Amino acid sequence: MEDTTTNKQISSPTTTVAALRLFFHDYFVDGYDTSILVSSTRFSKSERGYPGFSNRKGSGIGIPDSLPRVQGHGYRIHCRNIASMTSKPVRNQSFAMINCDDISYFKKILGERGVVLEEEKLDDANTDWMRKFKGSSKLMLQPRSTQEVSQILDYCNSRRLAVVPQGGNTGLVGGSVPVFDEVIINVSSMNNTISFDKDSGILVCEAGCILENLISFLDNEGYIMPLDLGAKGSCQIGGNVSTNAGACALFDTRTFLSGISGLEVVLANGTVLDMLGTLRKDNTGYDLKHLFIGSEGSLGIVTKVSILTPPKLSSVNLAFLACEDYTSCQKLLSEAKRKLGEILSAFEFLDINAMDLVLKHLDGLRNPLPSAKHNFYILIETTGSMESHDKEKLESFLLQSMENGLLNDGVLAQDVNQASSFWRIREGIPEALMKAGAVYKYDLSLPPEKMYNLVEEMRERLGTAANVVAYGHLGDGNLHLNISTRQYNDSILSKIEPFVYEWTSEQRGSISAEHGLGLMKANKIHYSKSAETVQLMAAIKKLLDPNGILNPYKVLPTSILSQSGVDEP
Ligand code: FAD
Ligand code: MLT
Ligand code: ZN
């Protein structure tokens, strides 16, 4: 029996899920959901989360005993998968393995240069930026045109070769590297700027353009890229689109998302979708480009992007500030929105643990406010067109905030170099965390007034076992909660998860504000999205990628995809 079950599991990886569901359905008549025993989400309450249960702080054991009480209290529980919440992926055996004929075919269409087989290069491409996720792909392809991407995908789809689209490989959720032996399709060689319209500010470029190069190109033209982030030296515009990246210096109308005016995308079967509109307004039918923005390479490969870029404004000011407590940071944010209005372009925070970490691990940085230690640091940036007016406005706001006790200390950058050294402190935190050892990274959208409670609760839970570091885009309600330890450790992880996801779900927050779900959170999507929404996403995936070859095991729970018939042989 064991052999039969093992073989069935190997040939059909959904067996475990199906067996679990079958078993629990005997218990939970009427489609009661076993996943509620594992963790609460905003959409369904777990056994543990239910206040009447004695084992509420336990691990959700005691299923049969507690069942009548769940029913007795009339909870409507949806039918989902216990395994989707708990399991690690197994290789989908319906995917083929690469062979010599495949390599010959790829060499024929891409030439020797576009087919990478060298171990060292593959090792880099198989490993993510955090060195936490590692695949074992034996092949990386580097197409130079949309046509080549189309030929690759057409072939891979017909051969059922799974693929991972890859840009600069700076993603933080394990989405950009293979899980097993998927073929890596790296678009770095597609790095041409195609056109720039000096009147409309519309830039059209290939997906492999490095963000920093686009920023400099636009700067020379008197325009700005509506996206700037710490990884700009490596990340690519196709990757930015595919993760729907967020940034520090952003507010409302200047968001990257609103700047994307068109895309060219290659679907799993090689079809090229030309949605590369350069019009400011276009209401003909569904705006399909949005499907691909933030889809993390699971619906298609982005090959070209058109972006509406705003003109560069002459006056940019940056202040580095200190607050005594989190409530002051929050009050400062609402005052800044009110008093600085349209010129407020960034509001970032870091706590003392983040500051200490950066100063300890990054060379050449100094504390701009060295006279005393402060619990919180804030960066406020303004962007406008009236130099003296904007500066005066910011200065008077800061003075007032100092007088009414919201600010402890602060300094205004005197020139561009000083401004970039201030930004380096904030943007250097991810790098400093990597230098400190292992890091558990959470990227959460939360109501700003609740945000720091989570950090404090986490500190209480973990005690001296870890350094809990908090920073983020406070202006966007985006907390980066990072738990830094010497090395990865399951007992620490079990104190963090699912607590962090449950906490976020209870606040109606998002478990991914900007980094995406990738591999890390594919099975956690239920904490932020309803079952119906996830089902619709799976249906869209099935429509666009019926064989499931694009970035498998990522974004959506594998179990839900197989229920929807994606990747079934
Ligand atoms: P990759 O890491 O290569 O890929 C990311 C995902 O997109 C993967 O799922 C991949 O399959 C897919 N993908 C890549 N290219 C394509 C394509 N052409 N077509 C289809 N799918 C594709 N993120 C933020 O949102 N805000 C930040 O402020 C931020 N700061 C960061 C700072 C540092 C130091 C680091 C290391 C990362 C940071 N990130 C940030 C995360 C990361 O940089 C972004 O997610 C970035 O947009 C990824 O771009 P990339 O080219 O490196 O993509
Ligand atoms: C940031 O804001 O610095 C990035 O999103 C990266 C991170 O969270 O570590
Ligand atoms: Zn961020």
XYZ file of C-alpha atoms and ligand atoms in Angstrom:
632
model
C 0.000 0.000 0.000
C 2.851 2.326 0.886
C 4.471 1.701 -2.512
C 1.219 2.300 -4.346
C 0.595 5.551 -2.490
C 4.170 6.731 -3.054
C 3.990 5.975 -6.764
C 0.658 7.678 -7.106
C 2.007 10.725 -5.291
C 5.015 10.875 -7.624
C 2.928 10.554 -10.759
C 0.210 12.879 -9.511
C 1.441 15.337 -6.896
C -2.078 16.384 -5.936
C -2.751 12.998 -4.347
C -1.984 14.114 -0.812
C -4.240 17.102 -1.126
C -7.046 15.039 -2.575
C -6.679 12.357 0.107
C -6.734 14.934 2.872
C -9.783 16.556 1.422
C -11.514 13.223 1.055
C -10.748 12.305 4.641
C -11.892 15.587 6.067
C -15.000 15.719 3.980
C -16.162 12.627 5.841
C -15.919 14.642 8.992
C -16.966 18.023 7.738
C -20.221 17.397 5.976
C -21.442 20.213 3.841
C -18.023 21.227 2.678
C -16.552 22.376 5.940
C -13.064 23.559 5.448
C -10.089 21.861 7.025
C -7.817 24.822 6.442
C -9.688 26.705 9.152
C -8.053 24.348 11.600
C -4.666 25.594 10.577
C -4.916 29.367 10.627
C -7.469 32.132 10.565
C -7.697 34.396 7.606
C -9.827 37.458 7.221
C -12.211 35.284 5.253
C -12.483 32.275 7.529
C -11.876 31.786 11.212
C -9.601 28.999 12.371
C -10.237 26.644 15.207
C -7.430 28.377 17.019
C -8.763 31.816 16.245
C -12.190 31.073 17.661
C -12.435 32.589 21.152
C -14.466 29.731 22.630
C -11.836 27.084 22.058
C -9.622 25.945 24.866
C -6.791 25.025 22.515
C -6.957 28.370 20.757
C -3.267 29.066 21.233
C -2.336 25.561 20.198
C -1.724 24.221 16.763
C -5.270 23.470 15.740
C -5.406 19.913 17.043
C -8.537 18.445 18.532
C -10.503 18.639 15.331
C -13.364 16.210 16.003
C -14.023 17.484 19.535
C -14.293 21.046 18.472
C -16.366 20.467 15.375
C -19.812 20.609 16.978
C -18.915 23.891 18.594
C -17.892 25.377 15.281
C -21.158 24.250 13.814
C -23.046 25.323 16.907
C -21.854 28.858 16.449
C -22.880 28.898 12.849
C -19.578 29.703 11.233
C -19.770 29.547 7.466
C -16.567 27.889 6.475
C -15.474 27.596 2.889
C -14.097 24.464 1.373
C -10.411 24.872 0.734
C -7.251 22.874 1.176
C -5.418 22.130 4.339
C -2.431 21.197 2.219
C -2.392 24.532 0.448
C -1.652 26.140 3.775
C 0.994 23.756 4.926
C 2.776 21.794 2.219
C 6.019 22.424 0.345
C 5.868 21.824 -3.420
C 6.891 18.587 -5.029
C 8.143 18.564 -8.610
C 5.246 18.303 -11.018
C 6.046 15.127 -12.935
C 3.977 16.239 -15.891
C 6.830 18.591 -16.805
C 9.445 17.164 -19.143
C 13.176 17.198 -18.402
C 15.501 18.906 -20.876
C 17.416 16.682 -23.277
C 20.061 17.100 -26.009
C 17.463 17.755 -28.692
C 16.068 20.649 -26.677
C 19.539 22.175 -26.311
C 20.179 21.798 -30.051
C 16.871 23.463 -30.855
C 17.582 26.403 -28.558
C 21.081 26.810 -30.007
C 19.559 26.867 -33.460
C 17.205 29.747 -32.635
C 19.374 31.701 -30.156
C 22.899 30.832 -31.220
C 25.561 29.561 -28.779
C 25.575 32.924 -26.958
C 21.953 32.695 -25.931
C 22.196 29.215 -24.406
C 23.927 29.147 -21.020
C 25.074 25.799 -19.670
C 28.112 26.849 -17.581
C 27.801 25.813 -13.961
C 29.014 29.066 -12.463
C 26.564 31.242 -14.393
C 23.762 28.783 -13.694
C 24.600 28.814 -10.031
C 24.067 32.586 -9.889
C 20.842 32.382 -11.868
C 19.552 29.544 -9.672
C 20.123 31.507 -6.462
C 18.055 34.470 -5.331
C 19.380 37.790 -3.979
C 18.862 36.700 -0.366
C 20.595 33.361 -1.039
C 17.560 31.742 0.538
C 15.835 30.161 -2.458
C 17.828 27.875 -4.736
C 16.807 25.910 -7.792
C 18.695 23.371 -9.847
C 18.105 24.443 -13.433
C 20.571 23.110 -15.959
C 19.706 25.650 -18.635
C 19.386 29.399 -18.964
C 18.218 31.019 -22.187
C 18.988 34.635 -23.072
C 16.755 35.780 -25.927
C 17.498 39.064 -27.714
C 14.108 39.780 -29.260
C 10.390 39.275 -28.757
C 10.442 36.852 -31.661
C 13.021 34.700 -29.859
C 10.983 34.747 -26.621
C 7.972 33.666 -28.654
C 9.844 30.776 -30.276
C 11.198 29.625 -26.904
C 7.784 29.624 -25.249
C 6.050 27.976 -28.174
C 8.615 25.165 -27.995
C 8.593 24.847 -24.192
C 4.799 24.752 -24.138
C 4.604 21.986 -26.704
C 7.356 20.026 -24.914
C 5.891 20.816 -21.454
C 9.135 22.287 -20.267
C 8.508 24.513 -17.253
C 10.164 27.955 -17.326
C 11.053 30.807 -14.967
C 11.098 34.323 -16.390
C 14.001 36.229 -14.858
C 15.080 39.859 -14.926
C 17.671 41.285 -12.542
C 17.027 38.531 -9.966
C 16.574 40.997 -7.115
C 13.134 39.680 -6.130
C 12.662 39.002 -2.414
C 10.051 36.216 -2.396
C 11.761 33.420 -4.321
C 9.828 34.155 -7.539
C 12.766 34.754 -9.856
C 14.608 31.457 -9.448
C 13.584 27.899 -10.309
C 12.186 25.644 -7.618
C 13.411 22.516 -9.389
C 14.859 22.249 -12.902
C 12.740 24.849 -14.724
C 14.413 26.503 -17.707
C 15.459 30.067 -16.831
C 14.491 32.637 -19.453
C 16.554 35.689 -18.648
C 15.657 38.825 -20.601
C 18.773 40.889 -19.672
C 19.940 40.981 -23.307
C 16.750 42.748 -24.355
C 17.915 46.110 -23.072
C 17.281 48.689 -25.783
C 15.481 51.972 -25.391
C 13.098 52.027 -28.340
C 11.709 55.549 -28.335
C 11.226 58.609 -26.185
C 8.696 61.312 -27.005
C 9.945 64.610 -25.599
C 6.496 66.181 -25.698
C 4.397 63.482 -24.058
C 7.199 62.024 -21.908
C 6.347 58.502 -23.097
C 9.269 56.118 -23.006
C 9.146 52.776 -24.816
C 11.847 50.263 -23.982
C 12.649 46.575 -23.819
C 11.994 44.609 -20.639
C 15.657 43.976 -19.831
C 16.569 47.661 -19.388
C 18.129 48.212 -15.978
C 16.078 50.655 -13.922
C 19.058 52.877 -13.054
C 19.955 53.267 -16.743
C 16.420 54.387 -17.499
C 16.526 56.837 -14.575
C 19.753 58.411 -15.951
C 18.454 58.433 -19.518
C 15.310 60.286 -18.448
C 17.232 62.632 -16.179
C 19.254 63.787 -19.208
C 16.019 64.382 -21.068
C 14.525 66.448 -18.231
C 12.074 63.755 -17.126
C 11.846 61.359 -14.199
C 11.096 57.670 -13.957
C 8.089 57.181 -11.657
C 9.990 54.454 -9.804
C 13.164 54.439 -7.756
C 14.293 51.687 -5.426
C 17.336 50.336 -3.639
C 17.903 47.584 -6.212
C 17.861 50.027 -9.160
C 21.418 49.109 -10.213
C 20.332 45.523 -11.000
C 16.552 45.252 -11.295
C 14.996 45.558 -14.729
C 11.904 47.314 -15.941
C 10.262 44.001 -16.975
C 10.851 42.690 -13.445
C 9.519 45.943 -11.960
C 6.345 45.618 -14.009
C 5.970 41.921 -13.234
C 6.229 42.545 -9.493
C 4.331 45.852 -9.640
C 7.199 47.288 -7.628
C 6.594 50.047 -5.120
C 9.122 52.629 -4.116
C 10.212 55.144 -1.526
C 9.633 58.352 -3.411
C 6.026 57.864 -4.403
C 2.651 59.347 -3.676
C -0.710 58.881 -5.340
C -0.658 60.151 -8.914
C 3.052 59.607 -9.433
C 2.890 55.862 -8.905
C 4.661 53.467 -11.208
C 1.400 51.619 -11.832
C -0.369 54.704 -13.121
C 2.682 55.441 -15.294
C 2.591 52.147 -17.224
C 0.778 53.005 -20.423
C 1.371 49.828 -22.371
C 3.033 46.434 -22.507
C 4.098 43.826 -24.992
C 3.768 40.343 -23.551
C 4.451 36.850 -24.862
C 1.971 34.226 -23.694
C 2.838 30.662 -22.705
C 2.032 29.338 -26.199
C 4.249 31.931 -27.895
C 1.475 34.343 -28.910
C 2.696 37.942 -28.858
C 0.205 40.401 -27.319
C 0.897 43.910 -28.537
C -0.655 46.219 -25.946
C 2.097 48.768 -26.300
C -0.180 51.767 -26.424
C 1.404 55.167 -26.164
C -1.899 56.994 -25.818
C -2.808 58.735 -22.606
C -6.418 57.592 -22.958
C -7.693 54.345 -24.458
C -10.952 52.764 -23.357
C -11.398 50.062 -25.968
C -12.401 46.912 -24.122
C -10.735 45.371 -21.113
C -7.444 46.906 -20.051
C -5.571 43.617 -20.251
C -2.152 44.993 -19.404
C -3.230 45.090 -15.766
C -3.402 41.302 -15.732
C 0.320 41.141 -16.312
C 1.349 43.927 -13.950
C 2.257 42.162 -10.718
C 1.635 38.670 -12.122
C 5.239 37.675 -11.317
C 5.905 35.868 -14.576
C 3.000 33.475 -14.096
C 0.844 34.677 -17.015
C 3.330 35.772 -19.665
C 6.767 37.217 -20.327
C 6.884 40.998 -20.545
C 9.087 41.963 -23.489
C 8.435 45.697 -23.923
C 7.083 48.444 -21.715
C 5.807 51.938 -22.396
C 5.817 54.389 -19.518
C 4.364 57.825 -19.117
C 7.098 59.783 -17.340
C 6.517 63.120 -15.596
C 8.781 66.131 -16.244
C 11.601 66.660 -13.769
C 10.744 69.315 -11.232
C 13.440 71.753 -10.203
C 12.996 71.731 -6.485
C 13.600 68.605 -4.415
C 14.170 68.831 -0.652
C 14.968 66.068 1.786
C 14.858 66.131 5.586
C 16.237 63.483 7.946
C 14.274 63.623 11.192
C 14.013 61.964 14.587
C 10.919 61.125 16.631
C 10.608 59.891 20.183
C 7.831 57.357 19.606
C 5.763 55.752 16.888
C 2.668 57.831 17.636
C 4.667 60.961 16.834
C 5.719 59.428 13.477
C 2.105 58.805 12.675
C 0.948 62.258 13.714
C 3.797 63.750 11.717
C 2.554 61.872 8.647
C -0.973 63.210 8.912
C 0.333 66.727 9.541
C 2.708 66.431 6.576
C -0.131 65.369 4.285
C -2.194 68.308 5.448
C 0.502 70.979 5.504
C 2.786 69.968 2.635
C 0.001 68.764 0.361
C 0.948 68.169 -3.242
C 4.699 68.669 -2.781
C 5.047 65.764 -0.321
C 6.710 63.037 -2.394
C 8.043 60.573 0.210
C 7.508 59.713 3.846
C 9.732 56.857 5.015
C 10.459 55.533 8.469
C 13.057 53.344 10.142
C 13.296 52.368 13.761
C 16.387 52.453 15.937
C 17.152 48.772 15.283
C 17.254 49.458 11.541
C 19.447 52.517 12.058
C 21.889 50.643 14.293
C 22.094 47.798 11.801
C 22.893 50.072 8.858
C 25.543 52.004 10.771
C 27.123 48.751 11.941
C 27.212 46.906 8.615
C 27.534 49.472 5.836
C 30.808 51.302 5.237
C 31.049 55.047 4.887
C 27.709 55.928 6.443
C 27.300 58.273 9.371
C 24.328 59.181 11.491
C 23.029 62.597 10.320
C 21.709 63.215 13.853
C 24.599 62.035 16.031
C 24.011 64.088 19.191
C 21.542 61.597 20.706
C 19.943 58.210 20.034
C 16.354 58.315 18.855
C 13.747 55.587 18.677
C 12.491 56.473 15.178
C 13.880 58.199 12.116
C 11.842 59.704 9.289
C 12.744 60.878 5.808
C 10.482 63.495 4.307
C 10.992 64.469 0.695
C 9.203 67.249 -1.147
C 9.158 67.710 -4.919
C 7.857 70.818 -6.620
C 8.624 73.584 -9.032
C 8.989 76.639 -6.797
C 12.363 76.407 -5.159
C 12.234 79.039 -2.416
C 8.534 78.543 -1.734
C 8.848 74.740 -1.388
C 11.855 75.027 0.905
C 10.177 77.634 3.077
C 7.059 75.500 3.287
C 9.057 72.482 4.434
C 11.140 74.502 6.897
C 8.138 76.095 8.504
C 6.418 72.694 8.762
C 9.488 71.232 10.465
C 9.794 74.165 12.848
C 6.170 73.848 13.841
C 6.514 70.095 14.335
C 9.560 70.685 16.515
C 7.653 73.244 18.605
C 4.641 71.032 19.145
C 6.854 68.142 20.207
C 6.363 65.771 17.259
C 10.004 66.027 16.278
C 13.032 65.583 18.499
C 15.639 66.618 15.987
C 16.163 66.996 12.260
C 18.406 68.157 9.452
C 17.771 69.309 5.884
C 20.054 68.003 3.139
C 22.197 70.884 1.923
C 23.014 69.426 -1.483
C 22.460 66.427 -3.744
C 25.338 64.486 -2.199
C 23.998 64.888 1.292
C 20.529 63.913 0.083
C 21.875 60.733 -1.470
C 23.753 59.888 1.741
C 20.450 60.217 3.644
C 18.701 57.976 1.114
C 21.575 55.494 1.348
C 20.755 54.966 5.034
C 17.162 54.051 4.249
C 17.838 52.118 1.046
C 20.840 50.317 2.556
C 18.757 48.462 5.182
C 18.112 45.316 3.044
C 21.851 45.036 2.334
C 22.743 45.555 6.017
C 20.263 42.831 6.969
C 21.960 40.422 4.593
C 25.338 41.218 6.142
C 23.933 40.572 9.618
C 23.061 36.933 8.808
C 19.740 35.272 8.092
C 16.571 37.299 7.649
C 12.855 36.499 7.717
C 11.292 39.204 5.567
C 7.659 40.348 5.716
C 6.229 43.050 3.507
C 2.860 44.085 4.876
C 0.163 46.640 4.162
C -1.409 47.647 7.455
C -3.375 50.545 8.859
C -0.557 52.933 9.903
C -1.998 53.341 13.415
C -1.720 49.585 14.068
C 1.502 48.898 12.221
C 4.029 49.205 14.996
C 1.935 47.138 17.443
C 2.873 44.126 15.357
C 6.570 44.954 15.652
C 6.276 45.215 19.422
C 4.277 41.997 19.725
C 6.850 40.227 17.590
C 9.651 41.479 19.852
C 7.770 40.117 22.847
C 7.280 36.728 21.181
C 10.895 36.346 20.144
C 12.684 37.871 23.130
C 16.443 37.839 22.681
C 16.359 35.108 20.036
C 16.215 37.601 17.163
C 16.584 41.243 16.234
C 13.230 42.594 15.047
C 13.878 45.410 12.596
C 11.186 47.692 11.183
C 11.200 50.217 8.374
C 9.048 51.034 5.396
C 6.968 53.310 3.306
C 4.834 54.795 6.071
C 3.179 57.156 3.609
C 1.816 54.098 1.784
C 0.961 52.084 4.932
C 3.669 49.585 3.999
C 5.640 48.002 6.840
C 8.823 46.024 6.164
C 9.088 43.748 9.176
C 12.419 41.937 9.159
C 13.530 39.390 11.698
C 17.267 39.078 11.737
C 19.004 36.039 13.193
C 22.431 34.471 12.881
C 21.052 31.573 10.891
C 17.711 30.167 9.778
C 16.048 28.243 12.541
C 12.730 26.369 12.459
C 11.874 27.091 16.046
C 12.115 30.853 15.420
C 10.116 30.499 12.220
C 7.345 28.701 14.082
C 7.052 31.668 16.443
C 6.769 34.075 13.514
C 4.420 32.177 11.194
C 1.487 31.874 10.959
C 1.223 34.549 13.674
C 2.393 37.335 11.358
C -0.087 36.374 8.625
C -2.996 35.917 11.025
C -2.294 39.254 12.646
C -2.216 40.965 9.260
C -5.374 39.237 8.083
C -7.220 40.274 11.238
C -6.379 43.891 10.472
C -7.619 43.414 6.893
C -4.078 44.054 5.760
C -2.136 42.564 2.872
C 0.598 39.959 3.319
C 2.327 41.389 0.275
C 2.352 45.132 -0.162
C 4.937 45.289 -2.942
C 7.284 42.293 -3.170
C 4.700 39.829 -4.509
C 3.958 36.275 -3.395
C 6.556 34.286 -5.331
C 7.293 30.886 -3.854
C 7.440 32.177 -0.302
C 3.783 33.153 -0.048
C 1.997 31.264 -2.842
C 0.201 29.136 -0.256
C -0.558 32.124 1.924
C -2.697 34.074 -0.531
C -5.850 33.170 1.424
C -4.845 35.495 4.198
C -5.431 38.445 1.905
C -7.779 37.263 -0.809
C -11.145 35.502 -0.697
C -11.578 31.960 -2.035
C -13.695 33.281 -4.899
C -10.976 35.731 -5.921
C -8.294 33.052 -5.838
C -10.500 30.737 -7.907
C -10.912 33.442 -10.529
C -7.154 33.980 -10.584
C -6.686 30.233 -11.115
C -9.208 30.323 -13.973
C -7.279 33.174 -15.615
C -4.052 31.224 -15.196
C -5.673 28.185 -16.807
C -6.887 30.261 -19.732
C -3.520 31.876 -20.418
C -1.233 29.020 -19.441
C -3.202 25.737 -19.534
C -0.105 23.586 -19.143
C 1.111 25.643 -16.211
C 4.623 26.002 -17.624
C 5.085 29.648 -16.575
C 6.736 30.028 -13.187
C 5.152 26.950 -11.591
C 4.712 26.637 -7.800
C 4.614 30.436 -7.494
C 1.910 33.047 -6.806
C -1.117 30.703 -6.489
C -1.408 27.548 -4.378
C -0.465 24.524 -6.487
C -3.432 22.610 -5.109
C -5.889 25.231 -6.352
C -4.254 25.259 -9.766
C -4.551 21.512 -10.092
C -8.223 21.664 -9.049
C -8.687 24.139 -11.882
C -7.039 21.750 -14.284
C -3.792 23.690 -14.753
C -0.826 21.368 -15.477
C -2.851 18.183 -15.508
C -1.348 15.760 -17.982
P 13.391 39.438 -10.835
O 13.841 39.398 -9.418
O 14.289 38.830 -11.818
O 11.953 38.756 -10.944
C 10.926 39.095 -10.070
C 9.635 38.392 -10.538
O 9.239 38.908 -11.801
C 9.797 36.898 -10.749
O 8.600 36.265 -10.414
C 10.075 36.764 -12.231
O 9.647 35.524 -12.728
C 9.271 37.896 -12.810
N 9.862 38.519 -13.997
C 11.044 39.160 -14.117
N 11.178 39.660 -15.351
C 10.064 39.330 -16.032
C 9.595 39.573 -17.355
N 10.297 40.265 -18.235
N 8.390 39.074 -17.705
C 7.641 38.375 -16.835
N 8.038 38.115 -15.581
C 9.228 38.600 -15.178
N 10.679 45.971 -4.419
C 9.785 46.969 -4.297
O 8.647 46.801 -4.719
N 10.116 48.165 -3.716
C 11.355 48.408 -3.242
O 11.623 49.484 -2.732
C 12.326 47.379 -3.370
N 13.597 47.566 -2.924
C 14.489 46.552 -3.042
C 15.799 46.769 -2.559
C 16.735 45.760 -2.655
C 18.138 45.992 -2.153
C 16.375 44.511 -3.242
C 17.387 43.410 -3.380
C 15.101 44.306 -3.709
C 14.150 45.312 -3.611
N 12.847 45.125 -4.074
C 11.940 46.149 -3.964
C 12.453 43.860 -4.699
C 12.828 43.800 -6.204
O 13.882 44.630 -6.496
C 11.710 44.222 -7.072
O 10.684 43.277 -6.900
C 12.041 44.334 -8.564
O 10.938 44.915 -9.193
C 12.397 43.020 -9.238
O 12.951 43.264 -10.524
P 13.951 42.216 -11.184
O 14.255 42.656 -12.567
O 15.127 42.001 -10.319
O 13.040 40.928 -11.245
C 12.691 48.499 0.701
O 11.738 49.258 0.849
O 13.820 48.758 1.160
C 12.498 47.284 -0.122
O 11.175 46.963 -0.332
C 13.338 46.106 0.254
C 13.071 45.488 1.575
O 11.954 45.540 2.056
O 13.964 44.899 2.171
Zn 9.865 48.620 0.090
